[in-house]
Coordinates of C-alpha atoms and ligand atoms in Angstrom, one line a residue:
M483 CA -39.0 6.9 -13.5
S484 CA -38.7 4.0 -11.2
A485 CA -41.9 3.5 -8.6
P486 CA -40.7 5.0 -4.6
R487 CA -40.3 1.6 -2.5
L488 CA -43.5 1.5 -0.6
S489 CA -42.0 1.0 2.7
D490 CA -40.0 4.0 1.7
S491 CA -42.7 6.9 0.8
L492 CA -44.9 5.0 3.7
V493 CA -41.6 6.3 6.1
L494 CA -41.7 9.5 4.2
A495 CA -45.7 9.9 4.6
L496 CA -45.5 9.8 8.2
S497 CA -42.4 11.7 9.1
A498 CA -44.2 14.5 7.0
T499 CA -47.2 13.8 9.4
L500 CA -44.6 14.3 12.4
A501 CA -43.2 17.3 11.2
L502 CA -46.8 18.8 10.1
T503 CA -47.5 18.0 14.0
L504 CA -44.3 19.8 15.6
S505 CA -44.8 22.7 13.3
G506 CA -48.3 23.4 14.2
P507 CA -50.9 23.9 11.4
A508 CA -49.7 25.3 8.1
A509 CA -51.6 26.2 5.3
A510 CA -52.9 23.3 3.4
A511 CA -50.9 22.2 0.4
P512 CA -52.5 20.8 -2.4
E513 CA -52.1 17.0 -2.0
T514 CA -49.2 15.3 -4.3
E515 CA -49.8 11.9 -3.2
V516 CA -52.1 9.0 -1.5
N517 CA -51.4 6.1 0.3
L518 CA -53.5 3.3 -0.5
Y519 CA -53.5 -0.2 1.1
S520 CA -55.3 -3.0 -1.4
A521 CA -55.6 -6.5 -0.4
R522 CA -56.3 -6.8 -4.4
K523 CA -53.3 -8.8 -6.1
E524 CA -51.4 -5.5 -7.5
E525 CA -52.0 -6.7 -11.4
L526 CA -55.4 -6.1 -10.7
I527 CA -55.5 -2.6 -9.2
K528 CA -52.4 -1.3 -10.4
P529 CA -53.0 -0.4 -14.3
L530 CA -55.7 1.8 -13.3
L531 CA -54.1 3.4 -10.5
D532 CA -51.1 4.1 -12.8
R533 CA -53.7 6.0 -15.0
F534 CA -54.8 7.7 -12.4
T535 CA -51.5 9.3 -11.7
E536 CA -51.3 10.0 -15.5
Q537 CA -54.6 12.0 -15.7
T538 CA -54.0 14.0 -12.2
G539 CA -50.1 14.0 -11.4
I540 CA -51.5 12.4 -8.0
R541 CA -48.8 9.5 -7.0
V542 CA -50.8 6.6 -5.7
N543 CA -47.9 4.7 -3.0
L544 CA -49.5 1.4 -2.9
L545 CA -49.1 -1.5 -0.3
T546 CA -50.3 -4.9 -1.3
G547 CA -51.1 -7.6 1.6
K548 CA -53.7 -10.2 2.9
A549 CA -57.2 -8.5 3.9
E550 CA -57.0 -9.3 7.5
A551 CA -53.5 -8.6 7.5
L552 CA -53.9 -4.8 6.0
L553 CA -56.8 -4.5 8.8
Q554 CA -54.8 -5.4 11.9
R555 CA -52.4 -2.6 10.5
L556 CA -54.9 -0.1 10.4
K557 CA -56.0 -1.3 13.6
S558 CA -52.6 -0.9 15.2
E559 CA -51.2 2.4 13.6
G560 CA -54.5 3.6 14.5
R561 CA -54.7 7.7 13.8
N562 CA -50.8 7.3 12.9
S563 CA -51.9 5.2 10.3
P564 CA -49.9 6.5 7.1
A565 CA -52.9 4.8 5.2
D566 CA -55.9 7.0 3.0
L567 CA -57.6 4.8 2.1
L568 CA -58.4 0.8 1.9
I569 CA -59.2 -1.4 -0.7
T570 CA -60.3 -4.8 -0.1
V571 CA -62.5 -7.8 -1.4
D572 CA -65.8 -8.7 -0.2
A573 CA -68.3 -6.8 2.1
G574 CA -67.6 -8.9 5.1
N575 CA -64.2 -7.3 4.9
L576 CA -65.4 -3.9 4.9
H577 CA -67.5 -4.5 7.2
Q578 CA -64.8 -5.6 9.2
A579 CA -63.4 -2.5 9.2
K580 CA -65.7 0.0 9.5
S581 CA -66.6 -1.9 13.0
A582 CA -62.8 -2.0 13.6
G583 CA -63.3 2.2 13.3
V584 CA -60.5 2.6 11.3
T585 CA -63.1 4.2 8.6
Q586 CA -64.6 7.2 8.2
P587 CA -68.3 8.4 5.6
I588 CA -67.6 9.2 1.8
D589 CA -70.0 11.5 1.2
V590 CA -69.6 12.7 -2.5
E591 CA -72.6 13.0 -4.1
T592 CA -70.7 11.8 -7.5
V593 CA -70.1 8.5 -5.6
N594 CA -73.5 7.9 -4.3
A595 CA -74.8 8.6 -7.9
A596 CA -72.7 6.3 -9.4
V597 CA -73.1 3.0 -7.2
P598 CA -76.5 1.8 -6.2
A599 CA -77.6 2.1 -2.5
N600 CA -77.2 -1.8 -2.1
Y601 CA -73.5 -1.7 -2.8
R602 CA -72.5 1.4 -0.5
D603 CA -72.5 0.7 3.6
P604 CA -75.5 2.7 4.6
D605 CA -73.5 5.1 6.7
G606 CA -71.1 5.7 3.8
H607 CA -68.2 3.9 4.7
W608 CA -67.5 2.2 2.1
V609 CA -68.1 1.8 -1.5
A610 CA -68.2 -1.1 -4.1
L611 CA -65.9 -0.6 -7.0
S612 CA -67.1 -4.1 -8.7
V613 CA -69.4 -6.8 -8.3
R614 CA -68.8 -10.4 -8.2
A615 CA -71.9 -13.0 -8.0
R616 CA -71.4 -16.2 -6.6
P617 CA -73.5 -19.0 -9.4
I618 CA -73.7 -22.6 -9.4
L619 CA -71.3 -24.1 -11.9
Y620 CA -72.9 -27.0 -13.1
A621 CA -70.6 -30.3 -15.1
R622 CA -72.2 -29.7 -19.1
D623 CA -71.8 -33.6 -19.6
R624 CA -73.6 -34.4 -16.3
V625 CA -75.8 -31.9 -15.1
D626 CA -79.2 -30.9 -16.8
S627 CA -79.8 -27.2 -16.3
G628 CA -83.5 -27.7 -16.1
Q629 CA -82.7 -29.9 -12.6
L630 CA -81.3 -26.6 -11.1
S631 CA -83.9 -23.4 -9.2
T632 CA -82.1 -22.3 -6.3
Y633 CA -79.2 -22.3 -3.7
E634 CA -82.1 -23.7 -1.3
D635 CA -82.8 -27.1 -3.4
L636 CA -79.0 -27.5 -3.2
T637 CA -79.8 -29.8 -0.2
D638 CA -82.4 -32.1 -1.9
P639 CA -81.3 -35.7 -2.0
R640 CA -80.6 -36.0 -5.8
W641 CA -77.2 -33.9 -5.0
K642 CA -76.3 -36.1 -2.4
G643 CA -72.3 -36.3 -3.0
R644 CA -72.5 -34.5 -6.2
I645 CA -71.2 -30.6 -4.8
C646 CA -68.1 -28.9 -4.1
V647 CA -67.2 -26.2 -2.1
R648 CA -64.5 -24.7 -0.5
S649 CA -64.0 -24.4 3.2
S650 CA -66.2 -22.7 5.9
D651 CA -63.4 -20.5 7.0
N652 CA -63.4 -18.6 3.8
V653 CA -65.2 -15.0 3.7
Y654 CA -66.7 -15.5 0.5
N655 CA -68.8 -18.9 1.7
Q656 CA -69.5 -17.0 5.1
S657 CA -71.3 -13.8 3.2
M658 CA -73.6 -16.9 1.4
V659 CA -74.6 -18.4 4.3
A660 CA -75.1 -14.7 5.6
S661 CA -77.0 -13.9 2.6
L662 CA -79.1 -17.5 3.2
I663 CA -80.1 -16.1 6.9
A664 CA -81.4 -12.6 5.2
A665 CA -83.5 -14.3 3.0
D666 CA -85.1 -17.2 5.0
G667 CA -83.6 -17.3 8.6
I668 CA -81.5 -18.3 11.3
E669 CA -82.9 -21.7 11.6
A670 CA -83.5 -22.6 7.8
A671 CA -80.1 -21.4 7.0
E672 CA -79.0 -23.7 9.4
T673 CA -81.0 -26.4 7.8
W674 CA -79.5 -25.5 4.4
A675 CA -76.1 -25.6 5.8
K676 CA -76.7 -29.3 7.1
G677 CA -78.1 -30.5 3.8
L678 CA -75.5 -29.0 1.6
V679 CA -72.6 -30.5 3.7
A680 CA -74.7 -33.8 3.6
N681 CA -74.7 -33.5 -0.3
L682 CA -70.6 -33.0 -0.3
A683 CA -68.6 -35.4 -2.6
R684 CA -65.3 -34.3 -0.4
P685 CA -64.4 -32.3 2.2
P686 CA -64.1 -28.8 2.1
Q687 CA -60.5 -28.7 0.3
G688 CA -58.7 -25.6 -1.9
G689 CA -59.9 -22.7 -3.6
D690 CA -63.0 -21.6 -5.9
R691 CA -60.6 -22.4 -9.3
D692 CA -60.0 -26.3 -7.2
Q693 CA -63.7 -27.1 -7.2
I694 CA -64.1 -25.9 -10.8
K695 CA -61.4 -28.1 -11.4
A696 CA -62.7 -31.1 -9.3
A697 CA -66.0 -30.2 -10.6
A698 CA -64.9 -31.0 -14.3
V699 CA -62.8 -34.5 -13.7
G700 CA -66.1 -35.4 -12.4
E701 CA -65.3 -35.5 -8.6
C702 CA -68.2 -33.6 -8.3
D703 CA -70.9 -32.4 -10.8
L704 CA -72.0 -29.1 -9.1
A705 CA -69.5 -26.0 -8.1
L706 CA -70.0 -22.9 -5.9
A707 CA -67.3 -20.6 -6.9
N708 CA -67.2 -17.1 -8.3
T709 CA -67.8 -15.7 -11.4
Y710 CA -64.2 -14.3 -12.0
Y711 CA -62.5 -17.2 -11.2
L712 CA -64.3 -19.4 -14.4
A713 CA -63.9 -16.0 -16.3
G714 CA -60.2 -15.8 -15.5
M715 CA -59.9 -19.5 -16.2
L716 CA -61.6 -19.2 -19.5
D717 CA -59.4 -16.5 -20.7
S718 CA -56.3 -18.1 -20.1
D719 CA -53.9 -19.2 -22.3
D720 CA -52.8 -22.0 -20.5
P721 CA -55.2 -25.2 -21.3
A722 CA -54.7 -26.5 -17.6
E723 CA -57.1 -23.5 -16.7
R724 CA -59.1 -23.1 -19.3
D725 CA -60.0 -26.8 -20.3
P726 CA -61.7 -27.6 -16.6
A727 CA -63.6 -24.1 -17.1
R728 CA -64.8 -25.5 -20.7
A729 CA -66.3 -28.5 -19.1
L730 CA -68.8 -26.2 -16.9
A731 CA -71.3 -24.4 -17.3
V732 CA -73.1 -20.7 -15.0
F733 CA -76.4 -21.6 -13.7
W734 CA -77.9 -18.3 -12.2
P735 CA -79.8 -19.9 -8.8
N736 CA -83.2 -17.7 -7.7
Q737 CA -83.9 -15.7 -10.6
P738 CA -87.4 -14.6 -11.0
G739 CA -89.9 -17.5 -11.0
Q740 CA -87.1 -20.1 -8.8
G741 CA -87.8 -20.1 -4.5
D742 CA -88.2 -16.4 -3.9
G743 CA -86.6 -15.1 -7.1
R744 CA -84.3 -12.7 -4.8
G745 CA -81.3 -12.8 -7.6
V746 CA -78.0 -14.9 -7.2
H747 CA -76.0 -14.2 -4.2
V748 CA -73.5 -11.2 -5.3
N749 CA -70.3 -9.8 -3.4
V750 CA -68.1 -7.1 -3.9
S751 CA -64.6 -5.5 -4.1
G752 CA -64.8 -1.9 -2.5
V753 CA -62.9 0.9 -1.0
A754 CA -62.6 2.8 2.2
L755 CA -61.8 6.2 3.7
T756 CA -59.3 5.6 6.8
A757 CA -60.5 7.5 9.7
S758 CA -56.8 8.5 9.5
A759 CA -57.0 9.9 6.1
R760 CA -54.4 13.2 5.5
N761 CA -54.8 13.1 2.0
R762 CA -58.3 13.5 1.8
E763 CA -59.4 15.2 -0.9
A764 CA -56.8 13.2 -3.2
A765 CA -58.0 10.3 -2.2
L766 CA -61.4 10.8 -2.8
K767 CA -60.3 11.9 -6.3
L768 CA -59.1 8.5 -6.7
V769 CA -62.5 6.9 -5.7
E770 CA -64.3 8.9 -7.9
F771 CA -61.8 7.8 -10.5
L772 CA -62.2 4.4 -9.8
L773 CA -65.6 4.8 -10.4
T774 CA -65.4 6.7 -14.0
P775 CA -66.8 4.5 -16.9
E776 CA -63.9 4.2 -18.1
S777 CA -62.1 2.7 -14.7
Q778 CA -65.3 0.3 -14.5
A779 CA -65.3 -1.1 -18.1
W780 CA -61.7 -1.8 -17.2
Y781 CA -63.3 -4.1 -14.3
G782 CA -65.3 -6.0 -16.9
Q783 CA -62.9 -6.3 -19.4
V784 CA -59.6 -7.1 -17.8
N785 CA -60.8 -8.4 -14.3
G786 CA -63.7 -10.6 -15.0
E787 CA -65.8 -8.9 -12.6
Y788 CA -68.7 -7.0 -13.1
P789 CA -68.9 -3.0 -13.0
V790 CA -70.7 -1.5 -10.3
R791 CA -72.3 1.0 -12.3
E792 CA -75.1 0.3 -14.9
G793 CA -74.3 0.2 -18.5
I794 CA -70.9 -0.2 -18.9
D795 CA -69.9 -2.8 -21.4
I796 CA -68.1 -6.4 -20.1
S797 CA -66.4 -9.1 -21.8
P798 CA -67.3 -11.3 -24.3
T799 CA -66.9 -14.3 -22.1
L800 CA -68.4 -12.7 -19.0
V801 CA -71.4 -12.0 -21.5
G802 CA -71.5 -15.3 -22.4
F803 CA -72.0 -16.0 -18.7
G804 CA -75.6 -14.5 -19.7
P805 CA -77.5 -11.7 -17.8
F806 CA -79.0 -12.6 -14.2
E807 CA -80.8 -10.7 -11.7
A808 CA -78.4 -9.9 -8.5
D809 CA -80.0 -10.0 -4.9
D810 CA -80.7 -6.7 -4.0
L811 CA -79.7 -7.1 -0.7
N812 CA -78.0 -4.5 1.1
L813 CA -74.6 -5.9 1.2
G814 CA -73.9 -3.9 4.4
R815 CA -76.0 -7.1 6.0
L816 CA -73.5 -9.6 5.1
G817 CA -71.0 -8.3 7.4
E818 CA -73.4 -7.5 9.9
L819 CA -74.5 -11.5 9.9
N820 CA -70.9 -12.7 9.6
A821 CA -70.6 -13.7 13.0
E822 CA -74.1 -15.7 13.1
A823 CA -72.8 -16.8 9.3
V824 CA -69.7 -18.7 11.1
R825 CA -72.0 -20.0 14.0
V826 CA -74.4 -21.7 11.6
M827 CA -71.8 -23.6 9.4
D828 CA -70.0 -24.6 12.4
R829 CA -72.9 -26.4 14.0
A830 CA -73.7 -27.8 10.8
G831 CA -70.7 -29.3 10.4
W832 CA -68.9 -27.6 7.3
K833 CA -65.4 -28.0 8.0
Ligands
FE2_1749 FE1 -61.3 -14.5 -4.4

């Protein structure tokens, strides 16, 4: 069976809703589909959705788009939105959806039991599905890992001209700065951002993979990047991806005994139930499914992300990065502090 084109299924869903509205309340029919807006690349979610459909018979109509575009769409569609669920990356984006009023609490016991509290919105408006860390990556042949310790230490003059990081308009960096504000306060975070900018090897450009490649060719010695990029490159069959990644190693900053020992900065991908959800039951079933040990293992094995649940096997590549302590800040704070973080980066001249 070929999958229905998404635009068709969304139109269908919408007209079904209108029909329901016109004919008044009807007896609840079993929900046979879920409409999902997803900011993840299709290949990073579709295999799980297919498995869900196989197991439950519930069809998932997937609309893939950029995080900002999907949020904009949810806002403009309002209560008429056919979407039941929003999957997006970064707590900053999840928080924005909550702030925009397009989500509603997920209060399901199995969900709350599966996901540690710091990886859930305090009001239940989103829950994490996977975890990504943003450690320091260093060039094996040029950096002695004994010289590394904390994010805060990256402003030390010995790193002058040696650090690569992408631009401040990227939410990953905004969330990282938000975590520094949470840990050290606004003033210290601004001083840090200025110090980091002063130590950059080049003006921020490109994505996380580009920072890894720049460090591999010696344009810089340290890069800040999310772990799944490095994992994806290491696991790639393409030498142009694999070889640069092999030149770098992971350093876990802010571990116990380093600075305040709060743990490495982590972020999540997550899911929210939309305020307009009409297939609520089926949607929550999908959320529960994405948190089963089986689905969680998929994130760790295939996606290069860390499972959100404890006790799940991860890929040999991730095992190779070694164990780490993660900052246990409630990630909702990253969203709350996002605007402040953007202003801090702006004042620091972080392009
Ligand atoms: Fe990413």
